[in-house]
mmCIF file of C-alpha atoms and ligand atoms in Angstrom:
data_model
loop_
_atom_site.group_PDB
_atom_site.id
_atom_site.type_symbol
_atom_site.label_atom_id
_atom_site.label_comp_id
_atom_site.label_asym_id
_atom_site.label_seq_id
_atom_site.Cartn_x
_atom_site.Cartn_y
_atom_site.Cartn_z
ATOM 1 C CA MET A 1 81.557 106.566 123.648
ATOM 2 C CA THR A 2 80.710 105.131 127.001
ATOM 3 C CA LEU A 3 78.072 107.594 128.265
ATOM 4 C CA PRO A 4 74.274 106.921 128.071
ATOM 5 C CA THR A 5 72.457 109.040 125.446
ATOM 6 C CA ALA A 6 69.915 110.425 127.946
ATOM 7 C CA ALA A 7 72.752 111.642 130.214
ATOM 8 C CA LEU A 8 74.254 113.481 127.270
ATOM 9 C CA HIS A 9 71.004 115.231 126.476
ATOM 10 C CA ASP A 10 70.703 116.093 130.182
ATOM 11 C CA ALA A 11 74.266 117.602 130.275
ATOM 12 C CA ALA A 12 73.792 119.642 127.197
ATOM 13 C CA GLU A 13 70.513 121.053 128.633
ATOM 14 C CA ARG A 14 72.101 121.911 131.975
ATOM 15 C CA PHE A 15 75.465 123.275 130.907
ATOM 16 C CA GLY A 16 74.968 124.274 127.278
ATOM 17 C CA THR A 17 77.161 123.447 124.320
ATOM 18 C CA PRO A 18 79.867 122.989 123.191
ATOM 19 C CA LEU A 19 80.709 120.983 126.254
ATOM 20 C CA TYR A 20 83.294 118.462 127.308
ATOM 21 C CA VAL A 21 81.901 115.561 129.278
ATOM 22 C CA TYR A 22 83.853 112.923 131.118
ATOM 23 C CA ASP A 23 82.790 109.466 132.362
ATOM 24 C CA ALA A 24 84.204 108.841 135.767
ATOM 25 C CA ALA A 25 83.814 105.088 135.476
ATOM 26 C CA GLU A 26 85.831 104.949 132.245
ATOM 27 C CA LEU A 27 88.571 107.101 133.791
ATOM 28 C CA ASP A 28 88.835 104.605 136.635
ATOM 29 C CA ALA A 29 88.685 101.670 134.167
ATOM 30 C CA ALA A 30 91.513 103.082 132.033
ATOM 31 C CA LEU A 31 93.709 103.326 135.115
ATOM 32 C CA ALA A 32 92.753 99.803 136.144
ATOM 33 C CA ARG A 33 93.816 98.547 132.624
ATOM 34 C CA VAL A 34 97.131 100.221 132.926
ATOM 35 C CA ARG A 35 97.785 98.810 136.350
ATOM 36 C CA SER A 36 96.748 95.376 135.270
ATOM 37 C CA ALA A 37 99.127 95.440 132.324
ATOM 38 C CA PHE A 38 102.052 97.205 133.946
ATOM 39 C CA GLY A 39 101.815 95.672 137.446
ATOM 40 C CA PRO A 40 103.926 97.429 140.064
ATOM 41 C CA ALA A 41 105.187 100.185 137.664
ATOM 42 C CA ARG A 42 104.976 103.672 138.997
ATOM 43 C CA VAL A 43 102.394 105.669 136.956
ATOM 44 C CA TYR A 44 103.022 109.324 136.168
ATOM 45 C CA TYR A 45 100.029 110.936 134.300
ATOM 46 C CA ALA A 46 101.248 113.168 131.478
ATOM 47 C CA MET A 47 98.892 116.091 132.420
ATOM 48 C CA LYS A 48 99.347 117.799 129.065
ATOM 49 C CA ALA A 49 96.571 115.412 127.865
ATOM 50 C CA ASN A 50 94.008 116.985 130.152
ATOM 51 C CA PRO A 51 95.049 119.144 133.155
ATOM 52 C CA ASN A 52 91.603 119.681 134.737
ATOM 53 C CA LEU A 53 92.101 119.923 138.539
ATOM 54 C CA THR A 54 89.273 117.608 139.356
ATOM 55 C CA LEU A 55 90.766 114.866 137.115
ATOM 56 C CA LEU A 56 94.212 115.477 138.613
ATOM 57 C CA ARG A 57 92.795 115.178 142.210
ATOM 58 C CA ARG A 58 91.088 111.954 141.260
ATOM 59 C CA LEU A 59 94.340 110.540 139.885
ATOM 60 C CA ASN A 60 96.382 111.873 142.815
ATOM 61 C CA ALA A 61 94.051 110.103 145.240
ATOM 62 C CA ALA A 62 94.482 106.939 143.234
ATOM 63 C CA GLY A 63 98.348 107.186 143.832
ATOM 64 C CA VAL A 64 99.237 108.423 140.417
ATOM 65 C CA GLY A 65 102.002 111.014 140.013
ATOM 66 C CA PHE A 66 102.351 113.701 137.300
ATOM 67 C CA GLU A 67 104.652 114.399 134.391
ATOM 68 C CA CYS A 68 104.824 118.265 133.987
ATOM 69 C CA VAL A 69 106.212 120.206 131.097
ATOM 70 C CA SER A 70 105.658 123.853 131.977
ATOM 71 C CA PRO A 71 105.633 126.077 135.044
ATOM 72 C CA GLY A 72 101.806 126.068 134.910
ATOM 73 C CA GLU A 73 101.708 122.253 134.933
ATOM 74 C CA ILE A 74 104.005 122.148 137.927
ATOM 75 C CA ALA A 75 101.838 124.616 139.665
ATOM 76 C CA ARG A 76 98.758 122.352 139.013
ATOM 77 C CA ALA A 77 100.575 119.327 140.471
ATOM 78 C CA GLU A 78 101.308 121.403 143.561
ATOM 79 C CA GLU A 79 97.753 122.738 143.699
ATOM 80 C CA VAL A 80 96.403 119.152 143.930
ATOM 81 C CA GLY A 81 98.845 118.251 146.677
ATOM 82 C CA ALA A 82 101.473 116.355 144.851
ATOM 83 C CA SER A 83 105.157 116.722 145.867
ATOM 84 C CA GLY A 84 108.554 115.050 145.818
ATOM 85 C CA PRO A 85 108.601 111.698 144.144
ATOM 86 C CA GLN A 86 105.157 112.302 142.633
ATOM 87 C CA ILE A 87 106.349 114.920 140.237
ATOM 88 C CA LEU A 88 108.443 114.650 137.107
ATOM 89 C CA VAL A 89 109.679 117.945 135.450
ATOM 90 C CA ASN A 90 110.293 117.341 131.825
ATOM 91 C CA GLY A 91 110.732 119.456 128.641
ATOM 92 C CA PRO A 92 113.377 120.318 126.094
ATOM 93 C CA ALA A 93 113.866 123.927 127.207
ATOM 94 C CA LYS A 94 113.053 124.202 130.846
ATOM 95 C CA SER A 95 112.966 127.739 132.314
ATOM 96 C CA ALA A 96 114.759 128.920 135.525
ATOM 97 C CA ALA A 97 111.300 128.919 137.179
ATOM 98 C CA GLU A 98 110.840 125.280 136.349
ATOM 99 C CA TYR A 99 114.167 124.316 137.926
ATOM 100 C CA ALA A 100 113.527 126.412 141.053
ATOM 101 C CA THR A 101 109.981 125.228 141.635
ATOM 102 C CA GLY A 102 110.874 121.619 140.826
ATOM 103 C CA ALA A 103 113.725 121.817 143.319
ATOM 104 C CA ARG A 104 111.450 123.370 146.019
ATOM 105 C CA LEU A 105 108.985 120.501 145.517
ATOM 106 C CA GLY A 106 111.627 117.802 145.459
ATOM 107 C CA ALA A 107 110.672 116.711 141.947
ATOM 108 C CA THR A 108 112.665 114.523 139.663
ATOM 109 C CA PHE A 109 114.018 116.181 136.537
ATOM 110 C CA ILE A 110 114.217 114.556 133.091
ATOM 111 C CA VAL A 111 117.418 115.759 131.476
ATOM 112 C CA ASP A 112 116.927 116.393 127.711
ATOM 113 C CA ARG A 113 120.391 117.606 126.764
ATOM 114 C CA GLU A 114 123.900 117.381 128.158
ATOM 115 C CA GLU A 115 124.062 121.197 128.904
ATOM 116 C CA GLU A 116 121.230 120.697 131.463
ATOM 117 C CA VAL A 117 123.530 118.898 133.869
ATOM 118 C CA ALA A 118 125.063 122.267 134.774
ATOM 119 C CA LEU A 119 121.692 123.910 135.057
ATOM 120 C CA LEU A 120 120.056 121.572 137.461
ATOM 121 C CA PRO A 121 119.639 122.744 141.029
ATOM 122 C CA PRO A 122 122.309 121.154 143.355
ATOM 123 C CA ALA A 123 121.796 117.425 144.319
ATOM 124 C CA SER A 124 118.864 116.897 141.911
ATOM 125 C CA ARG A 125 117.323 113.566 141.128
ATOM 126 C CA ALA A 126 117.418 113.005 137.416
ATOM 127 C CA LEU A 127 116.665 110.756 134.536
ATOM 128 C CA VAL A 128 118.291 111.094 131.146
ATOM 129 C CA ARG A 129 115.852 111.128 128.189
ATOM 130 C CA VAL A 130 117.255 109.045 125.318
ATOM 131 C CA ASN A 131 116.299 109.531 121.646
ATOM 132 C CA PRO A 132 116.392 106.019 120.120
ATOM 133 C CA ALA A 133 116.415 107.393 116.571
ATOM 134 C CA LEU A 134 113.408 105.492 115.305
ATOM 135 C CA GLU A 135 110.693 106.063 112.793
ATOM 136 C CA VAL A 136 107.298 105.111 114.467
ATOM 137 C CA SER A 137 103.717 104.422 113.363
ATOM 138 C CA THR A 138 102.173 107.803 114.096
ATOM 139 C CA HIS A 139 101.708 111.262 112.557
ATOM 140 C CA ASP A 140 105.041 113.132 111.954
ATOM 141 C CA HIS A 141 104.175 115.842 114.492
ATOM 142 C CA LEU A 142 103.492 113.206 117.163
ATOM 143 C CA ALA A 143 106.758 111.337 116.703
ATOM 144 C CA THR A 144 109.372 112.337 119.358
ATOM 145 C CA GLY A 145 112.002 109.641 119.060
ATOM 146 C CA ALA A 146 113.081 110.080 115.455
ATOM 147 C CA ALA A 147 116.639 110.902 114.612
ATOM 148 C CA GLY A 148 115.704 114.398 113.559
ATOM 149 C CA SER A 149 113.401 115.079 116.544
ATOM 150 C CA LYS A 150 114.337 117.722 119.116
ATOM 151 C CA PHE A 151 114.028 115.485 122.097
ATOM 152 C CA GLY A 152 116.547 113.688 124.242
ATOM 153 C CA VAL A 153 120.225 112.805 123.935
ATOM 154 C CA THR A 154 121.576 110.326 121.470
ATOM 155 C CA LEU A 155 122.256 106.725 122.403
ATOM 156 C CA GLN A 156 125.996 107.483 122.193
ATOM 157 C CA GLN A 157 125.709 110.440 124.570
ATOM 158 C CA ALA A 158 123.555 108.768 127.159
ATOM 159 C CA PRO A 159 126.156 106.913 129.302
ATOM 160 C CA ARG A 160 128.263 110.057 129.314
ATOM 161 C CA VAL A 161 125.434 112.243 130.536
ATOM 162 C CA LEU A 162 124.663 109.730 133.340
ATOM 163 C CA GLU A 163 128.255 109.967 134.394
ATOM 164 C CA ALA A 164 128.235 113.781 134.183
ATOM 165 C CA LEU A 165 125.232 113.890 136.427
ATOM 166 C CA ARG A 166 126.996 111.704 139.076
ATOM 167 C CA ALA A 167 130.199 113.798 138.786
ATOM 168 C CA ALA A 168 128.160 116.944 139.379
ATOM 169 C CA GLY A 169 126.705 115.527 142.612
ATOM 170 C CA HIS A 170 123.221 114.690 141.288
ATOM 171 C CA THR A 171 121.445 111.384 141.683
ATOM 172 C CA ALA A 172 121.362 109.718 138.297
ATOM 173 C CA LEU A 173 118.315 107.565 138.591
ATOM 174 C CA GLY A 174 118.363 106.196 135.074
ATOM 175 C CA LEU A 175 117.030 106.503 131.573
ATOM 176 C CA HIS A 176 113.810 107.749 130.075
ATOM 177 C CA VAL A 177 112.349 107.147 126.555
ATOM 178 C CA HIS A 178 109.197 108.456 124.981
ATOM 179 C CA ILE A 179 108.915 107.852 121.251
ATOM 180 C CA GLY A 180 105.727 109.759 120.490
ATOM 181 C CA SER A 181 101.965 109.829 120.881
ATOM 182 C CA ALA A 182 99.075 107.767 119.529
ATOM 183 C CA ILE A 183 101.420 105.016 118.421
ATOM 184 C CA ARG A 184 99.503 102.150 116.905
ATOM 185 C CA ASP A 185 102.152 99.433 116.522
ATOM 186 C CA ALA A 186 103.408 97.882 119.722
ATOM 187 C CA HIS A 187 106.587 96.760 117.830
ATOM 188 C CA ASP A 188 107.721 100.381 117.839
ATOM 189 C CA PHE A 189 108.047 100.132 121.587
ATOM 190 C CA THR A 190 109.893 96.804 121.298
ATOM 191 C CA ALA A 191 112.334 98.532 118.979
ATOM 192 C CA ALA A 192 112.853 101.570 121.299
ATOM 193 C CA PHE A 193 113.316 99.483 124.474
ATOM 194 C CA GLY A 194 115.686 97.198 122.562
ATOM 195 C CA ARG A 195 117.925 100.170 121.676
ATOM 196 C CA LEU A 196 117.992 101.286 125.256
ATOM 197 C CA THR A 197 118.949 97.893 126.584
ATOM 198 C CA GLU A 198 121.869 97.856 124.249
ATOM 199 C CA LEU A 199 123.364 100.539 126.547
ATOM 200 C CA ARG A 200 123.240 98.131 129.585
ATOM 201 C CA GLU A 201 126.938 97.174 129.353
ATOM 202 C CA GLN A 202 127.931 100.794 129.372
ATOM 203 C CA THR A 203 125.569 102.129 132.027
ATOM 204 C CA GLY A 204 125.602 99.271 134.413
ATOM 205 C CA PRO A 205 122.537 98.713 136.644
ATOM 206 C CA LEU A 206 120.193 101.583 137.092
ATOM 207 C CA ALA A 207 117.499 102.435 139.585
ATOM 208 C CA VAL A 208 114.804 103.516 137.205
ATOM 209 C CA LEU A 209 113.733 102.967 133.550
ATOM 210 C CA ASP A 210 110.967 105.411 132.550
ATOM 211 C CA ALA A 211 109.247 103.960 129.439
ATOM 212 C CA GLY A 212 107.183 107.110 128.692
ATOM 213 C CA GLY A 213 103.632 106.924 127.312
ATOM 214 C CA GLY A 214 102.296 107.320 123.755
ATOM 215 C CA TRP A 215 100.214 104.149 123.648
ATOM 216 C CA GLY A 216 97.527 104.172 120.966
ATOM 217 C CA LEU A 217 94.093 103.445 122.318
ATOM 218 C CA ASP A 218 93.906 100.171 120.352
ATOM 219 C CA ALA A 219 97.572 99.250 120.796
ATOM 220 C CA ASP A 220 98.464 95.936 122.460
ATOM 221 C CA LEU A 221 98.913 97.293 125.981
ATOM 222 C CA HIS A 222 99.976 93.981 127.470
ATOM 223 C CA GLY A 223 102.536 93.509 124.710
ATOM 224 C CA ILE A 224 104.023 96.992 125.392
ATOM 225 C CA ALA A 225 103.948 96.303 129.103
ATOM 226 C CA ARG A 226 105.778 92.941 128.719
ATOM 227 C CA GLU A 227 108.572 94.651 126.656
ATOM 228 C CA ALA A 228 108.836 97.570 129.077
ATOM 229 C CA ARG A 229 109.089 95.240 132.021
ATOM 230 C CA ALA A 230 111.740 93.144 130.337
ATOM 231 C CA ALA A 231 113.719 96.336 129.584
ATOM 232 C CA ALA A 232 113.504 97.550 133.092
ATOM 233 C CA SER A 233 114.574 94.197 134.461
ATOM 234 C CA ALA A 234 117.659 94.190 132.093
ATOM 235 C CA PHE A 235 118.836 97.227 134.002
ATOM 236 C CA GLY A 236 117.738 95.862 137.413
ATOM 237 C CA ALA A 237 115.544 98.956 137.377
ATOM 238 C CA GLU A 238 112.110 99.871 138.735
ATOM 239 C CA LEU A 239 109.677 100.624 135.847
ATOM 240 C CA TRP A 240 107.992 104.003 135.541
ATOM 241 C CA VAL A 241 105.465 104.894 132.854
ATOM 242 C CA GLU A 242 103.878 108.200 131.666
ATOM 243 C CA PRO A 243 100.537 107.666 129.962
ATOM 244 C CA GLY A 244 98.568 110.697 129.020
ATOM 245 C CA ARG A 245 96.083 109.973 126.239
ATOM 246 C CA TYR A 246 95.481 106.387 127.286
ATOM 247 C CA LEU A 247 94.201 107.404 130.760
ATOM 248 C CA VAL A 248 91.689 110.100 129.647
ATOM 249 C CA ALA A 249 90.853 109.959 125.929
ATOM 250 C CA ARG A 250 88.074 107.392 125.925
ATOM 251 C CA ALA A 251 86.458 108.919 129.044
ATOM 252 C CA GLY A 252 85.849 112.273 127.220
ATOM 253 C CA THR A 253 83.339 113.403 124.654
ATOM 254 C CA LEU A 254 82.838 116.676 123.053
ATOM 255 C CA LEU A 255 79.183 117.520 122.793
ATOM 256 C CA THR A 256 78.225 119.972 120.146
ATOM 257 C CA ARG A 257 74.874 121.086 118.583
ATOM 258 C CA VAL A 258 73.863 121.290 114.966
ATOM 259 C CA VAL A 259 73.640 124.935 113.946
ATOM 260 C CA GLY A 260 72.414 124.147 110.341
ATOM 261 C CA THR A 261 73.315 122.386 107.096
ATOM 262 C CA LYS A 262 74.710 123.473 103.771
ATOM 263 C CA ARG A 263 75.285 121.729 100.476
ATOM 264 C CA THR A 264 78.055 123.014 98.276
ATOM 265 C CA GLY A 265 80.494 120.605 96.589
ATOM 266 C CA ARG A 266 79.994 118.610 99.805
ATOM 267 C CA ASN A 267 77.391 118.218 102.494
ATOM 268 C CA PHE A 268 78.237 120.222 105.620
ATOM 269 C CA CYS A 269 76.695 119.681 109.000
ATOM 270 C CA LEU A 270 77.601 122.929 110.748
ATOM 271 C CA VAL A 271 78.029 122.624 114.505
ATOM 272 C CA ASP A 272 78.851 124.937 117.384
ATOM 273 C CA ALA A 273 82.270 123.463 118.126
ATOM 274 C CA GLY A 274 85.365 123.343 115.900
ATOM 275 C CA MET A 275 89.140 123.744 115.790
ATOM 276 C CA THR A 276 89.077 125.993 118.928
ATOM 277 C CA GLU A 277 87.443 123.094 120.972
ATOM 278 C CA LEU A 278 89.116 120.113 119.247
ATOM 279 C CA LEU A 279 92.276 120.892 117.337
ATOM 280 C CA ARG A 280 93.450 117.352 116.648
ATOM 281 C CA PRO A 281 91.647 116.750 113.351
ATOM 282 C CA MET A 282 93.106 119.869 111.912
ATOM 283 C CA LEU A 283 96.516 119.538 113.489
ATOM 284 C CA TYR A 284 97.147 115.814 112.959
ATOM 285 C CA GLY A 285 94.410 114.645 110.546
ATOM 286 C CA ALA A 286 93.139 112.759 113.706
ATOM 287 C CA GLU A 287 89.911 110.827 113.269
ATOM 288 C CA HIS A 288 87.459 110.901 116.140
ATOM 289 C CA PRO A 289 84.363 108.725 116.359
ATOM 290 C CA VAL A 290 81.213 110.744 115.636
ATOM 291 C CA THR A 291 77.814 109.713 117.066
ATOM 292 C CA PRO A 292 74.739 111.679 115.846
ATOM 293 C CA LEU A 293 72.158 111.700 118.645
ATOM 294 C CA TRP A 294 69.172 111.700 116.443
ATOM 295 C CA ASP A 295 67.354 109.193 114.197
ATOM 296 C CA GLY A 296 66.085 109.436 110.595
ATOM 297 C CA ASP A 297 65.635 107.371 107.501
ATOM 298 C CA GLU A 298 67.347 109.813 105.005
ATOM 299 C CA VAL A 299 70.972 108.796 105.404
ATOM 300 C CA GLY A 300 73.717 110.890 103.713
ATOM 301 C CA ILE A 301 77.495 111.504 103.834
ATOM 302 C CA TRP A 302 78.375 114.645 105.841
ATOM 303 C CA ASP A 303 81.413 116.614 106.872
ATOM 304 C CA ILE A 304 81.117 118.066 110.400
ATOM 305 C CA ALA A 305 82.239 121.651 110.227
ATOM 306 C CA GLY A 306 82.859 124.240 112.931
ATOM 307 C CA PRO A 307 82.024 127.954 113.135
ATOM 308 C CA ALA A 308 85.588 129.365 112.648
ATOM 309 C CA CYS A 309 86.385 131.392 109.484
ATOM 310 C CA GLU A 310 89.104 128.797 108.508
ATOM 311 C CA SER A 311 88.645 126.249 105.723
ATOM 312 C CA GLY A 312 90.434 123.670 107.843
ATOM 313 C CA ASP A 313 87.861 123.974 110.607
ATOM 314 C CA LEU A 314 86.470 120.488 110.174
ATOM 315 C CA LEU A 315 85.914 118.005 113.003
ATOM 316 C CA ALA A 316 85.279 114.991 110.809
ATOM 317 C CA ARG A 317 84.772 114.104 107.130
ATOM 318 C CA ASP A 318 82.611 111.580 105.255
ATOM 319 C CA ILE A 319 80.344 110.668 108.220
ATOM 320 C CA SER A 320 77.394 108.527 107.244
ATOM 321 C CA MET A 321 74.394 109.766 109.287
ATOM 322 C CA PRO A 322 70.764 110.676 109.040
ATOM 323 C CA GLN A 323 69.771 114.199 107.829
ATOM 324 C CA PRO A 324 70.814 116.577 110.563
ATOM 325 C CA THR A 325 68.186 118.806 112.225
ATOM 326 C CA ARG A 326 68.962 122.198 113.808
ATOM 327 C CA GLY A 327 69.589 121.831 117.537
ATOM 328 C CA ALA A 328 70.341 118.128 117.464
ATOM 329 C CA LEU A 329 73.385 116.919 119.355
ATOM 330 C CA VAL A 330 76.538 115.359 117.953
ATOM 331 C CA ALA A 331 78.940 113.500 120.288
ATOM 332 C CA ILE A 332 82.581 113.482 119.289
ATOM 333 C CA GLY A 333 84.281 110.654 121.060
ATOM 334 C CA GLU A 334 87.815 109.987 122.372
ATOM 335 C CA ALA A 335 88.009 113.708 123.127
ATOM 336 C CA GLY A 336 89.168 113.432 126.737
ATOM 337 C CA ALA A 337 92.820 113.764 125.741
ATOM 338 C CA TYR A 338 94.200 116.889 124.021
ATOM 339 C CA GLY A 339 90.705 118.229 123.565
ATOM 340 C CA ALA A 340 90.070 120.772 126.359
ATOM 341 C CA ALA A 341 93.874 120.840 126.836
ATOM 342 C CA MET A 342 94.431 122.187 123.333
ATOM 343 C CA SER A 343 91.371 124.401 123.223
ATOM 344 C CA SER A 344 92.002 128.098 122.553
ATOM 345 C CA ASN A 345 90.530 131.504 122.607
ATOM 346 C CA TYR A 346 91.121 132.158 118.920
ATOM 347 C CA LEU A 347 88.384 134.428 117.635
ATOM 348 C CA THR A 348 87.641 135.426 121.197
ATOM 349 C CA ARG A 349 85.747 132.195 121.619
ATOM 350 C CA SER A 350 85.039 131.334 125.224
ATOM 351 C CA ARG A 351 86.373 127.880 126.132
ATOM 352 C CA PRO A 352 83.592 125.444 126.964
ATOM 353 C CA ALA A 353 82.518 124.073 130.321
ATOM 354 C CA GLU A 354 83.504 120.632 131.448
ATOM 355 C CA ALA A 355 81.342 118.207 133.355
ATOM 356 C CA LEU A 356 81.989 114.828 135.033
ATOM 357 C CA TYR A 357 79.425 111.988 134.960
ATOM 358 C CA GLU A 358 79.312 110.010 138.103
ATOM 359 C CA PRO A 359 75.888 108.764 138.966
ATOM 360 C CA GLY A 360 74.937 109.137 142.681
ATOM 361 C CA THR A 361 77.363 111.986 143.337
ATOM 362 C CA GLY A 362 77.422 115.743 142.719
ATOM 363 C CA ASP A 363 74.573 116.979 144.984
ATOM 364 C CA GLY A 364 72.218 114.189 144.020
ATOM 365 C CA GLN A 365 72.727 114.768 140.306
ATOM 366 C CA ASP A 366 74.666 112.520 137.928
ATOM 367 C CA TRP A 367 76.704 115.427 136.605
ATOM 368 C CA THR A 368 79.195 117.705 138.337
ATOM 369 C CA LEU A 369 80.415 120.899 136.648
ATOM 370 C CA ILE A 370 84.205 120.747 136.842
ATOM 371 C CA ARG A 371 85.022 123.878 134.847
ATOM 372 C CA ARG A 372 82.620 126.642 134.064
ATOM 373 C CA ARG A 373 82.228 128.069 130.572
ATOM 374 C CA GLU A 374 84.337 131.197 130.059
ATOM 375 C CA THR A 375 82.737 134.528 129.431
ATOM 376 C CA PRO A 376 84.203 137.012 126.881
ATOM 377 C CA GLN A 377 85.388 139.022 129.904
ATOM 378 C CA ASP A 378 87.447 136.003 131.067
ATOM 379 C CA VAL A 379 89.038 135.831 127.645
ATOM 380 C CA TRP A 380 90.304 139.491 127.744
ATOM 381 C CA ALA A 381 90.858 139.678 131.584
ATOM 382 C CA ALA A 382 94.554 139.959 131.283
ATOM 383 C CA GLU A 383 94.603 142.680 128.658
ATOM 384 C CA ILE A 384 95.314 146.274 129.576
HETATM 385 C C1 PLP B 1 107.572 112.853 127.677
HETATM 386 C C2 PLP B 1 106.161 112.528 127.435
HETATM 387 N N1 PLP B 1 105.628 111.604 128.191
HETATM 388 C C3 PLP B 1 104.286 111.219 128.061
HETATM 389 C C4 PLP B 1 103.530 111.805 127.092
HETATM 390 C C5 PLP B 1 102.094 111.351 126.928
HETATM 391 O O1 PLP B 1 101.837 110.860 125.698
HETATM 392 P P1 PLP B 1 100.445 110.171 125.393
HETATM 393 O O2 PLP B 1 99.402 111.183 125.810
HETATM 394 O O3 PLP B 1 100.436 109.873 123.970
HETATM 395 O O4 PLP B 1 100.383 108.933 126.268
HETATM 396 C C6 PLP B 1 104.110 112.792 126.238
HETATM 397 C C7 PLP B 1 103.249 113.390 125.223
HETATM 398 O O5 PLP B 1 103.673 114.149 124.435
HETATM 399 C C8 PLP B 1 105.447 113.180 126.472
HETATM 400 O O6 PLP B 1 106.004 114.129 125.726
#
């Protein structure tokens, strides 16, 4: 966690909890790390990681494009002023609306199956997503390049799909590969890029190689970048990348307050956030760093549990920390990616506010509210 403790207390007082907070300096630093590793590669932010408009505007101003996988994400890209080569339209089952809006904006499409060649708007710019059929070092639900995964065309199909695109009057820019998310071992990328470069003889030179995202926060970024650049140069191609999590995860913290404690077979620290605010622990068994913002001598082992009537509603297990006191704050780290983005209104819970920490801005305050907390009326607003 990169934010000062006093600032976290201040944010919780001002905006209430649960609350997502983001450190602007860490957002900028993450982008700088990507640029330093990947050099001139074009960066497309996979906005599924965190689609908040303020964050998108900031990335857009820094020259970053967007990878979009739904009509709503394309609308967000347009809303922040992105167009043409700044937008990638991706997804395994794109709707007619996505083709139409993508075409209107001059976006590049990522073709996920052969059938799509006939569905693309006339004279589209397109990449072909290849499934390299690899097992990778991440949770099964996060792996997207395994032989049994629903994404991309096979290595055998890829040259034919490029040809079909050209024959149909589209611009076949090149190949795309994304093997999954939160991948720990850089060798997985080496293997994936290696499988793609085996296609070089059949495809000939290409304009673009899109190496996707999926980099674990502790993965060897420079190693991944070196392999991606080598693969691109094997095709004589420009390198594009699509990080989501890497750009925003560390900048974000979920702030939650202790509601109480309970001892059954285990010690539970009950807090006011849970699976509706951070689904990753329940969905992927993800482990997020937990920082209790209080002191004490009586240290125990605690599970951090949310308020939902679901046994799986746990944010963390086996956390060593001082005896919790009611009203104290817990900071759940690395929550900037797939935290707010995957939050839900299950149980008619209002989604939390989001705030950006950038000292010296935001009407003289260090914090700027970038999404207000929902009300129950917001949650049922579309119901009739
Ligand atoms: C095609 C594609 N690109 C990029 C990403 C971003 O992945 P990550 O957030 O792990 O970097 C995803 C995530 O699912 C994806 O599906």
